[in-house]
PDB file of C-alpha atoms in Angstrom:
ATOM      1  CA  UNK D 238      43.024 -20.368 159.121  1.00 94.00           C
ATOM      2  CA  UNK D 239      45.306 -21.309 156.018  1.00 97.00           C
ATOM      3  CA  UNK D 240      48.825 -20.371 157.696  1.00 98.00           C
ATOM      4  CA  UNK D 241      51.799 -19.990 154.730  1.00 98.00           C
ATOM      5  CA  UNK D 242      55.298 -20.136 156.785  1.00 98.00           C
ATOM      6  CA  UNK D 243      58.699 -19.222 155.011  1.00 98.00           C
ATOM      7  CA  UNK D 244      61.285 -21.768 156.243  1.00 96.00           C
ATOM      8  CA  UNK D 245      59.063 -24.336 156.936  1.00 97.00           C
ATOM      9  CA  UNK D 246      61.795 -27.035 158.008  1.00 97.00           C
ATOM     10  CA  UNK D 247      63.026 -24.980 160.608  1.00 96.00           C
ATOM     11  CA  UNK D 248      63.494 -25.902 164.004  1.00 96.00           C
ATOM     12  CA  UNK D 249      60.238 -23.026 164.680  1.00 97.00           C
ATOM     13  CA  UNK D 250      58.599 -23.768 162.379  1.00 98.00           C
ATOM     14  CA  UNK D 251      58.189 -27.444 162.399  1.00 98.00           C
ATOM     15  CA  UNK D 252      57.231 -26.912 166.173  1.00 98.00           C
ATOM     16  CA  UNK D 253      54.376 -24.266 164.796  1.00 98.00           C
ATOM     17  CA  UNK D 254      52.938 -25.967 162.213  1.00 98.00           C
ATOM     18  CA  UNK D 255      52.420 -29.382 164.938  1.00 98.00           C
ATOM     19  CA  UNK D 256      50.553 -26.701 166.641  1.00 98.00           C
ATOM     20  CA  UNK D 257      48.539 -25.223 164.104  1.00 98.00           C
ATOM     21  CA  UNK D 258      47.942 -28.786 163.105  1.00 97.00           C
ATOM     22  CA  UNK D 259      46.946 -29.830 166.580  1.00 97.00           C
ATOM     23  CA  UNK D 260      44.109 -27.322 166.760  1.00 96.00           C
ATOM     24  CA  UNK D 261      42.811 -27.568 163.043  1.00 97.00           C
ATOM     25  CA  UNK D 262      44.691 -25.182 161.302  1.00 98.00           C
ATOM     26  CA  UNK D 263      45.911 -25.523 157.771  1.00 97.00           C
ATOM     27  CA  UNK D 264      49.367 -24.653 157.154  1.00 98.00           C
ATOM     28  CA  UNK D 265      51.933 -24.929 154.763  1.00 98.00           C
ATOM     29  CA  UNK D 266      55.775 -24.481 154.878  1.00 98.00           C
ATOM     30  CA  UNK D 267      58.235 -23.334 152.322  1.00 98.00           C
ATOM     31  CA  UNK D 268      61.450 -25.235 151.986  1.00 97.00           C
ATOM     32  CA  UNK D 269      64.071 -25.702 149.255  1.00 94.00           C
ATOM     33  CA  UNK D 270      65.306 -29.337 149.772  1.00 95.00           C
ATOM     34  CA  UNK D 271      62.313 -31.910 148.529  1.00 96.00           C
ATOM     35  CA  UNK D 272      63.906 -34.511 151.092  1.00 97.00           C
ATOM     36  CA  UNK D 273      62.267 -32.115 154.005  1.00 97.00           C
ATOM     37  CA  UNK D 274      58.707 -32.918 152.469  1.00 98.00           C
ATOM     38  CA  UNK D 275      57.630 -36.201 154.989  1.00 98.00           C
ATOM     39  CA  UNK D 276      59.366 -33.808 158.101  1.00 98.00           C
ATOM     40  CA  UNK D 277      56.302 -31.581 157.188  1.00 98.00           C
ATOM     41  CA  UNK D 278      53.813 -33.691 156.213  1.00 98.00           C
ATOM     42  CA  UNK D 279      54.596 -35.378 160.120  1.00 98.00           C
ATOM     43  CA  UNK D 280      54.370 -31.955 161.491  1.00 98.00           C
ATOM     44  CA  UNK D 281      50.707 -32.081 159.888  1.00 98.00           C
ATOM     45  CA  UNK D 282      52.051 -29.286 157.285  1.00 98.00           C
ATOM     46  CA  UNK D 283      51.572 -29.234 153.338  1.00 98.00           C
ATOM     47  CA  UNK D 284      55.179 -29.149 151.863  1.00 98.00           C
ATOM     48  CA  UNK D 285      55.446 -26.315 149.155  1.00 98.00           C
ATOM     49  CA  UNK D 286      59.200 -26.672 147.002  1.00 97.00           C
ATOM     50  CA  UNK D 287      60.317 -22.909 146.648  1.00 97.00           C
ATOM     51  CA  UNK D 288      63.628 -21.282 147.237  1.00 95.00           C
ATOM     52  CA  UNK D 289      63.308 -17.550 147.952  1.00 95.00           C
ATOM     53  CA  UNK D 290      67.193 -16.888 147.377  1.00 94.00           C
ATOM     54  CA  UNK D 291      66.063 -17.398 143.772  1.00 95.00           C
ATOM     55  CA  UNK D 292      61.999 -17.471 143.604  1.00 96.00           C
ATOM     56  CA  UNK D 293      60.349 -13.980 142.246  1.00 97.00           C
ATOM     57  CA  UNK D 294      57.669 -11.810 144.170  1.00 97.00           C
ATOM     58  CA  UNK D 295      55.256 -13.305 141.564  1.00 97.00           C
ATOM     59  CA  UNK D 296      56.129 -17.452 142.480  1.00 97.00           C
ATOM     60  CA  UNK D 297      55.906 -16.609 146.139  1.00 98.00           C
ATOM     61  CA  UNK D 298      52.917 -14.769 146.113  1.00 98.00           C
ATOM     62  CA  UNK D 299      51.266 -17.556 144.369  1.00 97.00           C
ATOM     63  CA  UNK D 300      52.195 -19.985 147.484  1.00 97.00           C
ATOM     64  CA  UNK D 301      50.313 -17.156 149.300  1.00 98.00           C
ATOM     65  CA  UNK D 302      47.227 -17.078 147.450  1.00 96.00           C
ATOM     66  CA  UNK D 303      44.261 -17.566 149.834  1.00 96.00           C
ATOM     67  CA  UNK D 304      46.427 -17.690 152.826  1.00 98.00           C
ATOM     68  CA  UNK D 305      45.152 -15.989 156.016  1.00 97.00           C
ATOM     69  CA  UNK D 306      48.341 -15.215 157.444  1.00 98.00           C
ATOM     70  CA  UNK D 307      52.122 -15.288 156.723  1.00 98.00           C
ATOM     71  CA  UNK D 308      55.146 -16.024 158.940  1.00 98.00           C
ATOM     72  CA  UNK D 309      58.119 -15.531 158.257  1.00 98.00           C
ATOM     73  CA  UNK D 310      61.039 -17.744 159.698  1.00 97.00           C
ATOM     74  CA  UNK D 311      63.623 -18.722 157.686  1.00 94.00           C
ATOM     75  CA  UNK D 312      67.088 -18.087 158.560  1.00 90.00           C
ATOM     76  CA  UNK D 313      70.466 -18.605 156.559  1.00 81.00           C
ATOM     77  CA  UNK D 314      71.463 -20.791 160.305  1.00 79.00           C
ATOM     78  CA  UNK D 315      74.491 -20.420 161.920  1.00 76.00           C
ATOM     79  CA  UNK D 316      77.257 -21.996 159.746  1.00 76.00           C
ATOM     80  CA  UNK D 317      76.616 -19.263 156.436  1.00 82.00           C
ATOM     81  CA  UNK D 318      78.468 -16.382 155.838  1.00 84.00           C
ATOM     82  CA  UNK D 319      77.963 -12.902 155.748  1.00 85.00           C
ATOM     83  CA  UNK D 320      76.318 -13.211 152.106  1.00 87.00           C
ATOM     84  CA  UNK D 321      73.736 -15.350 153.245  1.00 88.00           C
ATOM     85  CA  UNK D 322      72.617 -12.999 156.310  1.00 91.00           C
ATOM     86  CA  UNK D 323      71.989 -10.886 153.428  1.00 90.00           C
ATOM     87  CA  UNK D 324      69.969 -13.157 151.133  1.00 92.00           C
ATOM     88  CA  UNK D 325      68.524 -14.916 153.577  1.00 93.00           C
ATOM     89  CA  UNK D 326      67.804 -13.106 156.207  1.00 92.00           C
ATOM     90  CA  UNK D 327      67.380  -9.836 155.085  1.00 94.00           C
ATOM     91  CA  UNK D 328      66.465 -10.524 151.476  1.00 95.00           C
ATOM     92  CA  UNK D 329      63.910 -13.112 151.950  1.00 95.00           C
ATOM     93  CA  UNK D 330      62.080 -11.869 154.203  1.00 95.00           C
ATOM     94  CA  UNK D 331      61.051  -8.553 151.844  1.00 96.00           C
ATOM     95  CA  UNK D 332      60.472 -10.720 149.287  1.00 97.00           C
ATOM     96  CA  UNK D 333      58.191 -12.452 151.565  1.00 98.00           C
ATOM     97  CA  UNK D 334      56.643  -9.329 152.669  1.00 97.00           C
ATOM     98  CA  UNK D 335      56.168  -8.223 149.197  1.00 97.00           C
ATOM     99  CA  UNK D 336      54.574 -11.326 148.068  1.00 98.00           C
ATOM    100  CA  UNK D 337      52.255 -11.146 150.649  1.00 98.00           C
ATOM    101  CA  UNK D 338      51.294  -8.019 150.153  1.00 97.00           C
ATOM    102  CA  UNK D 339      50.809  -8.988 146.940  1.00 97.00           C
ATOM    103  CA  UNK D 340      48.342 -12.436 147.453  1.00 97.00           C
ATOM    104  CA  UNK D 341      46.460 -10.074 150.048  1.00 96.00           C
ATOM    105  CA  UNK D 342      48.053 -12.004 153.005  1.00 97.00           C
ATOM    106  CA  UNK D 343      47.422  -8.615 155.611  1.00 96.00           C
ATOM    107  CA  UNK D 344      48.505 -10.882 158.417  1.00 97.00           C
ATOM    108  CA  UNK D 345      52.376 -11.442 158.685  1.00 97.00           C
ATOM    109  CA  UNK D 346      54.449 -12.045 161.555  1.00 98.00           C
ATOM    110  CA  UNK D 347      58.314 -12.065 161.599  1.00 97.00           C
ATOM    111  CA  UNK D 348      60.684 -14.269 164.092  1.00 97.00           C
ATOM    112  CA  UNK D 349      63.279 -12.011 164.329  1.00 96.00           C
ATOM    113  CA  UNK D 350      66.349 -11.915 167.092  1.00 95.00           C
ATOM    114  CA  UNK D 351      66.769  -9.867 170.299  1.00 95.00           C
ATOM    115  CA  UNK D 352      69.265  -6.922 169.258  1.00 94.00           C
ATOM    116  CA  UNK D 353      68.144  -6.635 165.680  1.00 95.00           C
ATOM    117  CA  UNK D 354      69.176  -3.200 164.693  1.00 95.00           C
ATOM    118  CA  UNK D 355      70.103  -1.902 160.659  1.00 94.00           C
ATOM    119  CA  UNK D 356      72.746   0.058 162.837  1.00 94.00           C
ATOM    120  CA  UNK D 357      74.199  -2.485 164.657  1.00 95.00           C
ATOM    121  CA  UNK D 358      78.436  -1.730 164.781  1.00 94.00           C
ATOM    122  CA  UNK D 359      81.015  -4.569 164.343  1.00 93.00           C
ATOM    123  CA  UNK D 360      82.329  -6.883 161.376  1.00 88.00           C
ATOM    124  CA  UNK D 361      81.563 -10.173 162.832  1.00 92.00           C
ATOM    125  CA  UNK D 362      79.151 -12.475 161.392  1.00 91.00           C
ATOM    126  CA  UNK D 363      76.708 -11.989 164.208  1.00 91.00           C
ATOM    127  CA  UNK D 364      77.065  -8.263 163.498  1.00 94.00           C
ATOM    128  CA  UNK D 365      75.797  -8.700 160.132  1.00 92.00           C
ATOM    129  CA  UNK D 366      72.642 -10.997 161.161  1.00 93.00           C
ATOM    130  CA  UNK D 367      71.478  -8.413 163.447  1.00 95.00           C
ATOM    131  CA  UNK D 368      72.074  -5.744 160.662  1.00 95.00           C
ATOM    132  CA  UNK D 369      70.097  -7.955 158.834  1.00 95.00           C
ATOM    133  CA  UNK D 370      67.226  -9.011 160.432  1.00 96.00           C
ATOM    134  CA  UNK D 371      67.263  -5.126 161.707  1.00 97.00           C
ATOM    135  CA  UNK D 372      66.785  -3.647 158.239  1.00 96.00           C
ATOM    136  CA  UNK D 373      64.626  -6.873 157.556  1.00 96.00           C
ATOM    137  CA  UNK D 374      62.252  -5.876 160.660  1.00 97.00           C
ATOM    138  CA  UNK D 375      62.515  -1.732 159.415  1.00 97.00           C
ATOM    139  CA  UNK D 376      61.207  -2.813 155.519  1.00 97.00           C
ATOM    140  CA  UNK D 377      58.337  -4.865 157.011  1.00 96.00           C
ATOM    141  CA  UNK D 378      57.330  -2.216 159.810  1.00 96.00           C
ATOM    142  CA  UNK D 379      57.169   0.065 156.985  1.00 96.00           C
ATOM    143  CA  UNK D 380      54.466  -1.617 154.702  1.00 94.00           C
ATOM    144  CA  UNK D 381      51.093  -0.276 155.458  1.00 94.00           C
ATOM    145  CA  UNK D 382      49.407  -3.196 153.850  1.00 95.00           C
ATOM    146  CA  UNK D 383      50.313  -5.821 156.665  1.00 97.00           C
ATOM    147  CA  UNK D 384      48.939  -6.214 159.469  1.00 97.00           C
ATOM    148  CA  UNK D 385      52.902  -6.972 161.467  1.00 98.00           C
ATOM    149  CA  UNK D 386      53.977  -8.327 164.216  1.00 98.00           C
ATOM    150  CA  UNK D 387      57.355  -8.752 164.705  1.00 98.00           C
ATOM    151  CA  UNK D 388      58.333 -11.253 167.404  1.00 98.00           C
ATOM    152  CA  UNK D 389      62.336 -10.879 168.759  1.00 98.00           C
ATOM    153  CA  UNK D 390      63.045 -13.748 171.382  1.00 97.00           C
ATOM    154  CA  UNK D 391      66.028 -13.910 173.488  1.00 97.00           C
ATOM    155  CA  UNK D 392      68.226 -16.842 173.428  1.00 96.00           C
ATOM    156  CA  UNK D 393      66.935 -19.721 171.980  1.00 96.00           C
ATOM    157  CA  UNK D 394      67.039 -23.213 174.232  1.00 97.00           C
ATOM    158  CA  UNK D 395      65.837 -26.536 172.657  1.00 96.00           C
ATOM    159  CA  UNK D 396      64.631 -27.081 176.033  1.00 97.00           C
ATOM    160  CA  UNK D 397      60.809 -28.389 176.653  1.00 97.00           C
ATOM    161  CA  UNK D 398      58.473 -25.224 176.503  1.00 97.00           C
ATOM    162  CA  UNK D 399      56.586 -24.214 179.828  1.00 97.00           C
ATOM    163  CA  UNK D 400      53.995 -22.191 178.673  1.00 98.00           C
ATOM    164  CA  UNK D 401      55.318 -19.512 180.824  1.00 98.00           C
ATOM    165  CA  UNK D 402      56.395 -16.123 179.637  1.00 98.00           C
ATOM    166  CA  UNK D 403      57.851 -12.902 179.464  1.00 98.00           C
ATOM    167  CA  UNK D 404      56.359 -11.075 176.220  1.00 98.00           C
ATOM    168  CA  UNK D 405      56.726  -7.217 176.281  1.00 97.00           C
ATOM    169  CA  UNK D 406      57.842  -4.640 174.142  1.00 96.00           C
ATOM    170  CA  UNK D 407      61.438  -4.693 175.732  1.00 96.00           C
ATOM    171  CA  UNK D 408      62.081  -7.775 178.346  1.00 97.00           C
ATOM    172  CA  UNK D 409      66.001  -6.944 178.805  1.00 94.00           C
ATOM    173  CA  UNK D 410      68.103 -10.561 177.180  1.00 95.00           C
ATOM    174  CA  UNK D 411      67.629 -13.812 178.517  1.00 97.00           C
ATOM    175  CA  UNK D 412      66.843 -17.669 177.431  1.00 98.00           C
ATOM    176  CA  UNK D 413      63.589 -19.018 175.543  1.00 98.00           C
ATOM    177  CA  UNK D 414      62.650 -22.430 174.771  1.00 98.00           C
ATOM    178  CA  UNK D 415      61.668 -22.964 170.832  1.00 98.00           C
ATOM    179  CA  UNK D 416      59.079 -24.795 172.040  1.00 98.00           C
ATOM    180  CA  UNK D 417      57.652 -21.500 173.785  1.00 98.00           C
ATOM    181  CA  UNK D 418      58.597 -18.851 170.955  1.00 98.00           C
ATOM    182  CA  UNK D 419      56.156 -21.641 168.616  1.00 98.00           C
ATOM    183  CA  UNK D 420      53.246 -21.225 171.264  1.00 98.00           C
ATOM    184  CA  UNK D 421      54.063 -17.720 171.005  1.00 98.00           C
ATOM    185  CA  UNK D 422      53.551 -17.546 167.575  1.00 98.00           C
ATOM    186  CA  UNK D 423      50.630 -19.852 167.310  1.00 98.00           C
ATOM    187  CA  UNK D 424      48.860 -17.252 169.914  1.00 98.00           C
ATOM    188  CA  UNK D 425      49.975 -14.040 168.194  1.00 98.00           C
ATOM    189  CA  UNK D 426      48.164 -15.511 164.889  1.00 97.00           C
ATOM    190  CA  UNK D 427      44.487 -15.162 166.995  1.00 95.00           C
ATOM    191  CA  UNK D 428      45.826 -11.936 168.529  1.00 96.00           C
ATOM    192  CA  UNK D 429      45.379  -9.763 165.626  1.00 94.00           C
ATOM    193  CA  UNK D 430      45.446  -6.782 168.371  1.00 96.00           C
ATOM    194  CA  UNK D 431      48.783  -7.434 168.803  1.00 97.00           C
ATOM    195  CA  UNK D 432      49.588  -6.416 164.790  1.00 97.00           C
ATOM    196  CA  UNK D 433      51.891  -3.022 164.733  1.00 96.00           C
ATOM    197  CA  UNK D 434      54.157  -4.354 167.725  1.00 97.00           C
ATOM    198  CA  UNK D 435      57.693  -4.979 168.005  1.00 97.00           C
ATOM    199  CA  UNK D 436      58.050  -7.556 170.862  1.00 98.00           C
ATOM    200  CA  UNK D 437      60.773  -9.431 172.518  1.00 98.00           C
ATOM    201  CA  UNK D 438      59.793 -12.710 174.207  1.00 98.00           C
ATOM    202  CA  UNK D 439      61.823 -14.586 176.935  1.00 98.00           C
ATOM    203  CA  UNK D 440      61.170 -17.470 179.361  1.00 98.00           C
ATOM    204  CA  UNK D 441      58.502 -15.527 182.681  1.00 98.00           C
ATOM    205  CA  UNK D 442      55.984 -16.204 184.401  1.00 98.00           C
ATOM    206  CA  UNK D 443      52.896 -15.496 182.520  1.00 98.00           C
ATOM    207  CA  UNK D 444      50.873 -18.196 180.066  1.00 98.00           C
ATOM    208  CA  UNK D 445      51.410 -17.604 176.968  1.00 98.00           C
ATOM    209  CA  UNK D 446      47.732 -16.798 176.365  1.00 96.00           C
ATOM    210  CA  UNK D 447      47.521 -14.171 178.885  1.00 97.00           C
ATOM    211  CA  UNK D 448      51.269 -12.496 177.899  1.00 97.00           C
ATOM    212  CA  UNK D 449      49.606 -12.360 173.927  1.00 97.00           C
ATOM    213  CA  UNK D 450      46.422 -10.793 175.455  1.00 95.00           C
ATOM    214  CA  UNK D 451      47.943  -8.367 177.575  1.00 95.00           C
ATOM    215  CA  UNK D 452      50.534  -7.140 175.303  1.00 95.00           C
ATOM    216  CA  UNK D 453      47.603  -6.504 172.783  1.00 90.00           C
ATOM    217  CA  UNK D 454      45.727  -4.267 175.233  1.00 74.00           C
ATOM    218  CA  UNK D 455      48.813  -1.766 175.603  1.00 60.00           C
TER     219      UNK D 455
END
């Protein structure tokens, strides 16, 4: 598969697309900052230069152009403002979803965050990422041209993955290694039963191959 990821220097993403690489998948990462380019091509990932804060539906579709699936996970990080949430997280990833729908990408999958809600109360600037990603997550759900999955994990841990899972429509909060939500990701990509679900992921005890598959049969 030919895998097109937005934020491709991310701390996700660069875990995916070792993956993807690892089993003979082509994929390619967006980023805005040309230094990032040898991070990817380490990661075994084709750099592509493209800022979606300023990049039309037309560019980024384009990028997406014979890709067989799309992921979106990009993320303004956590020392932006509210503005950012907006353009980043929110705004970036309809564009995305509009330029795959566009290049015919039907498979797109969204890292999101546990609590993600376009309702979500309170003026903080955590507030306004879950707003975000929540009316992010509500624009893709509603595009009957992808083939979604969105993908909310609990609290992420940079600490080494275990393969071991807890991947269900609603888990209740708790930690996740990146390392795990990758796997995750890499294993929803063959699980195209599992497009049309809203999932949250934290650490369990269930393989990640097994917790895609079950999910999938629900």
């Amino acid at each position: 598969m030919r895998i097109v990821i937005a934020g491709g220097h991310g701390q996700i993403a660069l875990r995916l697309e070792r993956l993807l690489a690892a089993r003979g998948d082509e994929a390619a990462g967006l980023i805005r900052n040309s230094a990032h380019e040898a991070d990817l091509r380490d990661a075994g990932a084709e750099p592509v230069l493209c800022d979606l804060e300023s990049a039309s539906v037309d560019e980024v579709a384009r990028h997406l152009e014979g890709a067989d699936a799309a992921v979106f996970a990009a993320g303004a990080g956590p020392g932006s403002g509210v503005d950012r949430k907006n353009t980043v997280d929110r705004d970036a990833a309809v564009l995305f979803a509009d330029a795959a729908e566009r290049a015919g990408a039907r498979r797109y999958l969204v890292v999101s965050s546990m609590g993600a809600d376009p309702d979500h109360p309170g003026d903080d600037i955590f507030d306004a990422y879950l707003r975000a990603k929540g009316e992010a997550d509500a624009y893709v759900r509603g595009r009957d041209a992808l083939d979604w999955t969105v993908l909310r994990p609990g609290m992420l841990t940079d600490d080494a993955g275990t393969g071991l899972v807890r991947l269900e429509a609603s888990t209740g909060r708790g930690p996740i290694p990146r390392d795990d939500v990758a796997a995750v990701l890499a294993e929803l990509l063959e699980t195209p039963a599992t497009a049309g679900l809203t999932l949250e992921l934290i650490s369990g005890s269930t393989p990640v191959s097994v917790a895609a598959k079950s999910v999938a049969g629900n």
